[in-house]
XYZ file of C-alpha atoms in Angstrom:
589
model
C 25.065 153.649 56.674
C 26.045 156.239 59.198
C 28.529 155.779 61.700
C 27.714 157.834 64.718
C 30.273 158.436 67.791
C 29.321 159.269 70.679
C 27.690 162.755 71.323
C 27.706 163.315 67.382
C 23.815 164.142 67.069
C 22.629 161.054 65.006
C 19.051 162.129 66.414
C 19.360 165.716 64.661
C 20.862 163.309 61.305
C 17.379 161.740 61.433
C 15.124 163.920 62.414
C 16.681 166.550 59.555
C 17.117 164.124 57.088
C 13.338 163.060 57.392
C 12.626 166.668 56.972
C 14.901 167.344 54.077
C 13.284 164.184 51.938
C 9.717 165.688 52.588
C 10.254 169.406 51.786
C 13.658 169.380 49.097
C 12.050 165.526 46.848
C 8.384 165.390 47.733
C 8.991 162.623 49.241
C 5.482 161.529 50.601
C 4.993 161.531 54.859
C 3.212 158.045 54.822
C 5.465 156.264 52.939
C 8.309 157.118 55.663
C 8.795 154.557 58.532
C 11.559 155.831 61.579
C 12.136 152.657 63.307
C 14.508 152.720 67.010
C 14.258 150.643 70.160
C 12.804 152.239 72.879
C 9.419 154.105 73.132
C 11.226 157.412 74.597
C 13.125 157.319 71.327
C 10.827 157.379 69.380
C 8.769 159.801 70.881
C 11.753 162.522 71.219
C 12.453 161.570 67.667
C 8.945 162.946 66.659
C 8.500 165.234 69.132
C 11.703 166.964 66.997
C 10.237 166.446 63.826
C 6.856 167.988 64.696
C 8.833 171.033 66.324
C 11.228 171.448 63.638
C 8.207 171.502 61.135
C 6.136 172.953 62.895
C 3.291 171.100 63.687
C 1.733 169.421 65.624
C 0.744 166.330 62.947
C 2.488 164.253 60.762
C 2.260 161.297 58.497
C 5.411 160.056 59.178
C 5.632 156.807 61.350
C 7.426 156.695 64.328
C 7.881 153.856 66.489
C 9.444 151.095 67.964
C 10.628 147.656 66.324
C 7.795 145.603 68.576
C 5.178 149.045 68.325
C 5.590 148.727 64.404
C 5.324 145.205 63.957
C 2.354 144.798 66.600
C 0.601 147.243 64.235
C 0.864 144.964 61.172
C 0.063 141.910 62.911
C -3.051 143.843 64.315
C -4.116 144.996 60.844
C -3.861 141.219 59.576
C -5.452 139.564 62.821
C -7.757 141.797 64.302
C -5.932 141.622 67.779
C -6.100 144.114 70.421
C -4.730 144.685 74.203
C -6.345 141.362 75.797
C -3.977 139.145 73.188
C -0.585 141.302 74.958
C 0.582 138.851 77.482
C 1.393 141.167 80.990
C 4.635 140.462 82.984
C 3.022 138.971 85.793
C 1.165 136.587 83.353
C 4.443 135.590 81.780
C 5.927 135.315 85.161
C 2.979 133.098 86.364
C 3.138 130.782 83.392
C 6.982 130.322 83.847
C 6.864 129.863 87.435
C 4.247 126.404 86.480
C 6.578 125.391 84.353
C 9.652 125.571 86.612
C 7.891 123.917 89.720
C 7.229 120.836 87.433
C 10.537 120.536 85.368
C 13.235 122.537 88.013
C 11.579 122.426 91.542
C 14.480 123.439 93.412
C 14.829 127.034 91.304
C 10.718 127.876 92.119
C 11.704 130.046 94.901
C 14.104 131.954 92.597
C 13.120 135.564 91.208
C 16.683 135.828 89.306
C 15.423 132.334 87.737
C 13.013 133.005 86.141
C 14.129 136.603 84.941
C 17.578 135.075 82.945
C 14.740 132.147 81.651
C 12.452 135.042 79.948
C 15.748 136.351 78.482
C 16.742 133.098 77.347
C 13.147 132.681 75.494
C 13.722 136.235 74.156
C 16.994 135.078 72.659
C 15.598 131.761 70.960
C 12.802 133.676 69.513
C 15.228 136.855 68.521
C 17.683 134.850 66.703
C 15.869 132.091 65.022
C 17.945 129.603 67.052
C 16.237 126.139 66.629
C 15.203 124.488 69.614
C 17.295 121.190 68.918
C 20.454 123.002 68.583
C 20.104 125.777 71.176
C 21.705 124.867 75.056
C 20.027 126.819 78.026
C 22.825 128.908 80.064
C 20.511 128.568 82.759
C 19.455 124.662 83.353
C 19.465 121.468 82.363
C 18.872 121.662 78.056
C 15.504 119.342 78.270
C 14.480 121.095 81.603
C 15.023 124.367 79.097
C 13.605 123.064 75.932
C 10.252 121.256 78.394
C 9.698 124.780 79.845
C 9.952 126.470 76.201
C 7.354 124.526 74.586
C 5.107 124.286 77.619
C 5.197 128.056 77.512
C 4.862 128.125 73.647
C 1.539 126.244 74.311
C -0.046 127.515 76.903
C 0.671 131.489 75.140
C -1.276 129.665 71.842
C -3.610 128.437 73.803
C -4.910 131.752 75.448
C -4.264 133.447 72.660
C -1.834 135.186 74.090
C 1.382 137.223 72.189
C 4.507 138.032 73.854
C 6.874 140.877 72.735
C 9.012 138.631 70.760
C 6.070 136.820 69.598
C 5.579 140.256 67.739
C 8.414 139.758 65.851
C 8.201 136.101 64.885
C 4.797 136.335 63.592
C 4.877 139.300 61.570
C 8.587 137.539 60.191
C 6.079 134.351 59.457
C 3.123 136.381 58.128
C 5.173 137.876 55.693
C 6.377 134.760 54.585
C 3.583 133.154 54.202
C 0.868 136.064 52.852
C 3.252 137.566 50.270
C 0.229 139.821 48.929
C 0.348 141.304 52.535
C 4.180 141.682 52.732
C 3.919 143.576 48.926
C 0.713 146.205 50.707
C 3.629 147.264 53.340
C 6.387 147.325 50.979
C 4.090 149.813 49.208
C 3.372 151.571 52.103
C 7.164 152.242 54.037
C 9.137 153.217 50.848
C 11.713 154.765 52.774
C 12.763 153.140 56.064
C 15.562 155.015 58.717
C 16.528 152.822 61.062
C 18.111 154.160 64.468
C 20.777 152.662 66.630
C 21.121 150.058 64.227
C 24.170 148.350 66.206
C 21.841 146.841 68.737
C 19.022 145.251 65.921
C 19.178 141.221 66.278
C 18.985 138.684 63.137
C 14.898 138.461 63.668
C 14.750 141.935 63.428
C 16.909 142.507 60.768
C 15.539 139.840 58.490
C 11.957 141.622 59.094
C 13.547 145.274 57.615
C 15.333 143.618 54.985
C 11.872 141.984 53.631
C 10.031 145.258 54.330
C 13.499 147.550 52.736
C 12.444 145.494 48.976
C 12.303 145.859 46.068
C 13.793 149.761 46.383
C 16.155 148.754 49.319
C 15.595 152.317 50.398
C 17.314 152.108 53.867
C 18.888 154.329 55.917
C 20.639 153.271 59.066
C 22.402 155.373 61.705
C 24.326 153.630 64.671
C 27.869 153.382 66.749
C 29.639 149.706 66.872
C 31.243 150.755 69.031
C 28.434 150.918 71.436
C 26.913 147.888 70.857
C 26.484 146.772 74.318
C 23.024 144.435 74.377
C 24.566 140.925 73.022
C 22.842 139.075 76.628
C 19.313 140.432 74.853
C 19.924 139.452 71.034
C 21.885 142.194 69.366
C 24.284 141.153 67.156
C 27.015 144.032 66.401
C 28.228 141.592 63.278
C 25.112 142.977 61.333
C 26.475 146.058 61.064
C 29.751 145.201 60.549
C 28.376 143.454 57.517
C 26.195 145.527 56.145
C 28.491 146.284 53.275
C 27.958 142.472 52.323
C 24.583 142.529 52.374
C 23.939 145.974 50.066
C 27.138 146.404 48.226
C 26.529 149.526 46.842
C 25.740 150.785 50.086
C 27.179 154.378 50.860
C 28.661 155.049 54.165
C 28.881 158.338 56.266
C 31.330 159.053 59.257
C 29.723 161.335 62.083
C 33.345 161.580 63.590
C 32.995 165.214 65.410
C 31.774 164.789 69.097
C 30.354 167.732 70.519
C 29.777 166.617 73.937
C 32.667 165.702 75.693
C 36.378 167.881 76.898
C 38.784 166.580 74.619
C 40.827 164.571 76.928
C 37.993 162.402 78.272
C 37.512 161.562 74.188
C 41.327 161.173 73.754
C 41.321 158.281 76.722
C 37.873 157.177 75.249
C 39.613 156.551 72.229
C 42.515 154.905 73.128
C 40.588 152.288 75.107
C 38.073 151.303 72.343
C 41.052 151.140 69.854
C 41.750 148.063 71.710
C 38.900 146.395 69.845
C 39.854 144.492 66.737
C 36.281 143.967 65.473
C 35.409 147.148 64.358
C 34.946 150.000 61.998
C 38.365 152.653 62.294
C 37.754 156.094 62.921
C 38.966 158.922 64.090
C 36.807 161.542 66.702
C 37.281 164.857 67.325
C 35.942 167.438 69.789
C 35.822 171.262 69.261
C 35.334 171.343 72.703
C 38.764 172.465 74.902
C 40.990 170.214 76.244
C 39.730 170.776 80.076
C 40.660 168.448 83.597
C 42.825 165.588 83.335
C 40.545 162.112 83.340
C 41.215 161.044 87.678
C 41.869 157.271 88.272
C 41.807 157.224 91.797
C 42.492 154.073 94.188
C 40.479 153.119 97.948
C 41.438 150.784 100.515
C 38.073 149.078 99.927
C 34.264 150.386 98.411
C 33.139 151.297 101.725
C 35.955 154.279 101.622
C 35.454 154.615 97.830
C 31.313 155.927 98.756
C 32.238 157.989 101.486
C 34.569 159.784 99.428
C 32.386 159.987 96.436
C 29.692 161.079 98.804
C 32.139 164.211 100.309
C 32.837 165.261 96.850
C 29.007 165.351 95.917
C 27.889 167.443 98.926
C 31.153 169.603 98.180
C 29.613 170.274 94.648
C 26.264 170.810 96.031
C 27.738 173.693 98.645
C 29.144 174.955 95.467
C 25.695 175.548 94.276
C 26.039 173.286 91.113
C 23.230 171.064 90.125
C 23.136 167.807 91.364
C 21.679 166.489 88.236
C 24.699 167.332 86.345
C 26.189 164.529 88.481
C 26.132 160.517 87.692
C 28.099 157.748 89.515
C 28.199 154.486 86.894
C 28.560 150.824 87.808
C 29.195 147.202 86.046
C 25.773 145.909 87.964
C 22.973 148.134 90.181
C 24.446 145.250 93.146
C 27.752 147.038 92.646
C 25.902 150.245 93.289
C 24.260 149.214 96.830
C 27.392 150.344 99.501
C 26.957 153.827 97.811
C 23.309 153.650 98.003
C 23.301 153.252 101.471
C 25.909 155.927 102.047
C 23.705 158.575 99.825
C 20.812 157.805 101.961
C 22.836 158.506 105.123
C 24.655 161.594 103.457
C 20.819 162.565 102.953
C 21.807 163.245 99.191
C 19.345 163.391 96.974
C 19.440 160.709 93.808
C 17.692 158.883 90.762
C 17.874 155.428 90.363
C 18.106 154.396 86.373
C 17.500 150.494 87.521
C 15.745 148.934 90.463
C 16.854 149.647 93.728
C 19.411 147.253 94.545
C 17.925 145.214 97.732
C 20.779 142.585 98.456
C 18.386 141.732 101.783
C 15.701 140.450 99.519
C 17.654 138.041 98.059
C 16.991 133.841 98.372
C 20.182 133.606 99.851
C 19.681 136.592 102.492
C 16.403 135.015 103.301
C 18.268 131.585 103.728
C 20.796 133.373 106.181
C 18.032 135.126 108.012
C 16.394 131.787 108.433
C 19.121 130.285 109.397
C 20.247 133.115 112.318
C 16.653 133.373 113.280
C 16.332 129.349 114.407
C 19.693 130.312 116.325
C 17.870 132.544 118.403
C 15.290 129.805 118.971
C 12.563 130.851 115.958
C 11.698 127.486 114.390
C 8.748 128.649 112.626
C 8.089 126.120 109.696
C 8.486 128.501 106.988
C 12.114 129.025 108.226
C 12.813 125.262 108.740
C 11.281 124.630 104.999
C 13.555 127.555 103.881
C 16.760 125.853 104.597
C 16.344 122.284 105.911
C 17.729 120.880 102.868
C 20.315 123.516 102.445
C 22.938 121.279 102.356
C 20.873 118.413 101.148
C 19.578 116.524 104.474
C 16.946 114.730 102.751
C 14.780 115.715 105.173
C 11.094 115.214 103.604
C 8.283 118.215 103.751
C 6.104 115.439 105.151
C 8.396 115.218 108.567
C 7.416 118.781 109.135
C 3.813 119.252 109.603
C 3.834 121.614 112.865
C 3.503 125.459 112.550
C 6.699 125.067 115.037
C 9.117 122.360 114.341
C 11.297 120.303 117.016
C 13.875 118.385 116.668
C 12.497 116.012 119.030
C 9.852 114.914 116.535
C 11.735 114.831 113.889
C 13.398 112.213 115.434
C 10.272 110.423 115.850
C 9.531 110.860 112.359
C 12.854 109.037 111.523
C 12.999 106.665 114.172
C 12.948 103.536 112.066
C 16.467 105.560 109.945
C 19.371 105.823 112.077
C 21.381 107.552 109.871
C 18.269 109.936 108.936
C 18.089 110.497 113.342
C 21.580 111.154 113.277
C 21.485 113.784 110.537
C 18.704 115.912 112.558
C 20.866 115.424 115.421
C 23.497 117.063 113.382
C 21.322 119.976 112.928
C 20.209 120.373 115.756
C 23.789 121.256 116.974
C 24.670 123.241 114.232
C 21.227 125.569 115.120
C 22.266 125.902 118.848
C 25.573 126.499 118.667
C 24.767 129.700 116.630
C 22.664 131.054 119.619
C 25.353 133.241 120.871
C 27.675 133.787 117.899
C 27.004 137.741 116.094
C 25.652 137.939 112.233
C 28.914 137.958 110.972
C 30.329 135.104 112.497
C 27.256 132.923 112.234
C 27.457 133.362 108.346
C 30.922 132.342 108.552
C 29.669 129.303 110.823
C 26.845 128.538 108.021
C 28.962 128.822 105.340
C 31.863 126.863 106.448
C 30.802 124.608 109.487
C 27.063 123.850 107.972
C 28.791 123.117 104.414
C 26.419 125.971 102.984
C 28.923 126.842 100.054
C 28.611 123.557 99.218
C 25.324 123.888 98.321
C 25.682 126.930 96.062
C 28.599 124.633 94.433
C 25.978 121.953 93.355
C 23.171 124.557 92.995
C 25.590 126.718 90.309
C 26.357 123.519 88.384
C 22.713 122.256 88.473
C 22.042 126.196 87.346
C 25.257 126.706 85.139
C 26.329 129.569 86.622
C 29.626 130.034 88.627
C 29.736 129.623 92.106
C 31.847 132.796 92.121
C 28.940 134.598 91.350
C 26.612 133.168 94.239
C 29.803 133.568 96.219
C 29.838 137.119 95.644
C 26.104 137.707 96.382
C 26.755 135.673 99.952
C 29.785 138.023 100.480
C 27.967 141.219 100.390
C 25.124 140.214 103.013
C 27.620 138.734 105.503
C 29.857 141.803 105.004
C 26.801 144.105 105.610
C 26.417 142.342 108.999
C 29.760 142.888 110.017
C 29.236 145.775 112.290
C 26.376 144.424 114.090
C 26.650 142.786 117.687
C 23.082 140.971 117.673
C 20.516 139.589 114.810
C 17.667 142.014 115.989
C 20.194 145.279 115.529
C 20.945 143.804 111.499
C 17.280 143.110 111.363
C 16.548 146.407 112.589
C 19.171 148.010 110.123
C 17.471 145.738 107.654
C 13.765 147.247 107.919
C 14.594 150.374 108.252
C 16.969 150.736 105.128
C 14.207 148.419 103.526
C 11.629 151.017 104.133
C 13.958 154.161 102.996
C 14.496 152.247 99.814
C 10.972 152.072 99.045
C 10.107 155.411 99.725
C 13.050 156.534 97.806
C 11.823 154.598 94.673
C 8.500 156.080 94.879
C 9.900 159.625 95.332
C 12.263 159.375 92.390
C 9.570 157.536 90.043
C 7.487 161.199 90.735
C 10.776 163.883 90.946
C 13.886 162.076 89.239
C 16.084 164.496 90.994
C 19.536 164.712 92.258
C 22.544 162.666 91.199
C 21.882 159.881 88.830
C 22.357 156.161 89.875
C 23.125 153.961 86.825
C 24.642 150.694 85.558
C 26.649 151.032 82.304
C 23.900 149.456 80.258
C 21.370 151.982 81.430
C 23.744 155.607 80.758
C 23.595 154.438 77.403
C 21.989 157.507 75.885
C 22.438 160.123 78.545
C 25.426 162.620 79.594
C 26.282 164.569 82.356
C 28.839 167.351 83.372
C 30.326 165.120 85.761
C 30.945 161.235 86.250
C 32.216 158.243 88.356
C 32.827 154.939 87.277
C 33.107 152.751 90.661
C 34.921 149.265 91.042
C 36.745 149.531 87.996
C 38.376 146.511 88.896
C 39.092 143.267 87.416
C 35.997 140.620 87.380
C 34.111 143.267 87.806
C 34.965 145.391 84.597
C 35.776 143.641 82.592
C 32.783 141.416 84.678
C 34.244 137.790 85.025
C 31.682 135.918 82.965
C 33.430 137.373 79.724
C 36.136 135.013 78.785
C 36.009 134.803 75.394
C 36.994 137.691 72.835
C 34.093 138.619 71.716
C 32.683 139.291 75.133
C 35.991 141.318 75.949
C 34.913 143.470 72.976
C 31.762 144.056 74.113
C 32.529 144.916 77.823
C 35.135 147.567 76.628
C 32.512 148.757 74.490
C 30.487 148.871 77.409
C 33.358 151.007 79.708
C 33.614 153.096 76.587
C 30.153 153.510 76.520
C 30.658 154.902 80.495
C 33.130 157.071 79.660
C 31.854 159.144 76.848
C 29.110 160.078 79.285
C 31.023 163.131 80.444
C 30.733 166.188 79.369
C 33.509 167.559 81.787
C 35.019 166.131 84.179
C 35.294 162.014 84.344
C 36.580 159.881 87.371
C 37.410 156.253 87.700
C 37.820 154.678 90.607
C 38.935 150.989 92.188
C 39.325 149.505 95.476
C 42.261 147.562 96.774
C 39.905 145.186 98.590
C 36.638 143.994 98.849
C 35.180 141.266 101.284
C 38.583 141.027 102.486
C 39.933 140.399 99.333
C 42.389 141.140 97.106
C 41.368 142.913 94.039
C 43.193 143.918 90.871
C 42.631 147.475 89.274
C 40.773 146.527 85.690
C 43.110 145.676 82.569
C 41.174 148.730 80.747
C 43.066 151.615 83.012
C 46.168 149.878 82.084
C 44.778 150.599 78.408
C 43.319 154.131 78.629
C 46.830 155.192 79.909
């Protein structure tokens, strides 16, 4: 097992120790399997190897957990391409599911994004089905849509990615005589950023590792920062267990980073109790003081962040050297829209954040938009029973809907008439009111927060975090007068942002725009870490220890980004409220 910090050159350990079994023991190309994650791994892996021998051919296997395992399963089943299931499939099939079992959620994108994780992390982990409880819906709505999307993927034949996994863990269980041909095959498997495999994984290498047990793993614990997606940093950690005579290697010399950005690095991720101890150094120089820097609020914190960037442009530095960080791409949209206007330049490691295509921008657009006398059905449908009105689809069969026959509809249900009269005065009286105080009006007067309250418990999420989602639209209205000025800002920054995706999908120039999660990997000369506040880093959903551990893995994981120069910044305020600088500054100081 090696231990690798951050900016220690575990690809170089790999690539050269692949190298060094081949040319110094004979060891035979074929029989060597590199596993990693990510198919840009694994390709720079072997573009190395081939360059570093070479050549422009090897034996040696590269790949990827899912690439490797697809290959066996392909060998024993004779699949090909047509039995991959495509996102768009997956997303269909799921969407079926949810309009039968979770109707209210159908219109939800984020839905059914956090339910393919939450398949992913059944499948990942061997969790049984019985004893697993959805973080996302009601457990039989969860454990209906599972199996319904178990069948219908057997029925058309159909693998998914972790599908990959499962059956090649099941074929080798059950076809020992094929598990034996592979054994014979990978005799000596490395195994790269081994702190993010999960149990399914794992129990797959192990199988594959015997009878020799000839593994070699490299990885950091301390960056083990993918627990939502299955990894399980405890594997690691208990590796020892598992091979006793294993022999363990410290890659404690990082040659990336100034050596006080490592020193604060260090003394954050010291914090964590469940880990392995050691001890980095840097032959780098000392260079600049780490900046913690507070703003009034994250409208101040982009413009500044934007003055410095065009200051190190007119200095003729390169803007790629430059990345600003954040806990979520949402927390990244204020600065998005300042770059744009600051006409600077930047890649974008995640989608574009588009708050404006959210359900719940759509339901205050639909809402503001029958204020101003547009009662087009698809707006009415949008947010009629948003608070519940128990107003029925059927009672709205015009292309433009009026109150008045509504009424008619009803006119047998008092209490049903006086609920659209209700409406009806909560629509007009937002005629004259700007986006910013409408919202206020919807949320407060129309009881809309109420609704997110029984939507998140119906969801299990936290209100908070629809809360937050309903702060940042009606705080991006705030400096309009009218709805057609917002809608106008809307389109046109709408636009920009696709163009901007399709320009930095060809160039990928500029100054990098990442969340934590995505940096992981890359390092630049300079970089920010924004809202470095509480709830936000450490993010509020982590309450237990464990998930502490793992979001100051994940700040770590920020930090050691920088080559040179590091700054981390928090706001006073955001939304008009309150906010506390993060526990972890308190920490690195």
């Amino acid at each position: 097992m090696v231990l690798a910090g951050p900016g220690s050159g575990k690809t170089s350990v790999i690539v050269e120790r692949t190298e060094y079994m081949i040319c110094q023991h004979g060891i035979s190309e074929s029989s060597i399997l590199v596993v990693t994650f990510s198919k840009a791994a694994a390709r720079e892996m072997k573009e190395r190897f081939l360059a570093r021998r070479k050549t422009e051919r090897s034996g040696v296997t590269f790949g990827t957990f899912h690439g490797v395992f697809y290959g066996i399963l392909k060998h024993a089943y004779h699949l090909n391409a047509s039995n991959i299931i495509r996102p768009e499939q997956r997303n269909q099939f799921l969407k079926e599911l949810v309009c039968s079992c979770c109707p209210d959620m159908k219109d939800e994108k984020e839905f059914l994004e956090d339910l393919a994780g939450e398949i992913s992390l059944v499948k990942g982990n061997r969790v049984s089905l019985e004893h697993y409880y959805s973080t996302n819906c009601p457990d039989d709505a969860f454990r209906k849509i599972y199996r319904g999307y178990e069948a219908r993927c057997r029925r058309e034949r159909l693998l998914d990615f972790d599908d990959m996994l499962v059956q090649c863990y099941e074929l080798f269980v059950q076809r020992p005589d094929i598990l034996q041909g592979w054994q014979q095959k990978f005799q000596h498997i490395l195994v790269d950023e081994f702190q993010d495999i999960n149990q399914l994984q794992y129990d797959i290498i192990r199988m594959l590792a015997k009878p020799e047990d000839n593994l070699f793993i490299v990885g950091d614990d301390d960056q083990s920062i993918y627990h939502f997606r299955g990894a399980r940093p405890e594997i690691m950690l208990n590796f020892k267990r598992d091979y006793p005579k294993m022999e363990q290697v410290v890659l404690d010399v990082n040659y990336r980073s100034t050596g006080t950005i490592l020193q604060k690095a260090s003394c954050l991720i010291g914090n964590n109790r469940k880990r392995y101890e050691k001890k980095l150094s840097t032959p780098n120089e000392g260079g600049a003081p780490v900046k913690i820097v507070a703003y009034q609020n994250p409208y101040e914190e982009a413009q500044d962040l934007c003055r410095e960037i065009v200051q190190y442009q007119n200095e003729g530095k390169d803007l790629r050297q430059v990345a600003v960080l954040s806990r979520t791409n949402m927390e990244a949209s204020v600065l998005v829209e300042k770059l744009m206007e600051y006409q600077i330049p930047f890649t974008i490691r995640d989608r574009l954040p588009n708050l404006y295509e959210h359900w719940i921008a759509a339901n205050m657009m639909a809402y503001l938009s029958m204020g101003q006398g547009d009662m087009s059905r698809s707006n009415f449908l949008a947010v009629m029973n948003r608070p519940n009105r128990y107003i029925s689809r059927e009672a709205v069969y015009e292309s433009a809907v009026s109150f008045e026959s509504l009424r008619m509809f009803y006119e047998d249900k008092d209490w049903m008439c006086d609920r659209v009269d209700e409406m009806e005065i909560h629509i007009k009286r937002l005629k004259n009111m700007t986006p910013y105080a409408g919202i206020t009006y919807i949320r407060h007067g129309i009881g809309y927060e109420e609704y997110l309250r029984d939507y998140a418990l119906e969801r299990k999420i936290k209100p908070e975090d629809l809360y937050e989602v309903l702060d940042r639209i009606q705080e991006s209205s705030r400096e309009y007068l009218t709805l057609a000025e917002w809608q106008e800002h809307i389109r046109q920054y709408t636009q920009q942002a696709a163009e901007q995706q399709q320009n930095l999908n060809e160039k990928g120039e500029g100054v990098t725009i990442a969340t934590l999660h995505s940096s992981k990997g890359l390092e630049f000369d300079r970089v920010y870490i924004i809202n470095v506040n509480e709830n936000v880093i450490p993010y509020r959903k982590a309450q237990l220890d464990f998930q502490l551990e793992e979001e100051r893995r994940l700040f770590y994981v920020g930090m050691t980004r920088a080559r040179k120069e590091l700054k981390l910044c928090y706001v006073y305020k955001q939304y008009d409220k309150k906010m506390k600088k993060s526990r972890f500054l308190d920490e690195i100081q």
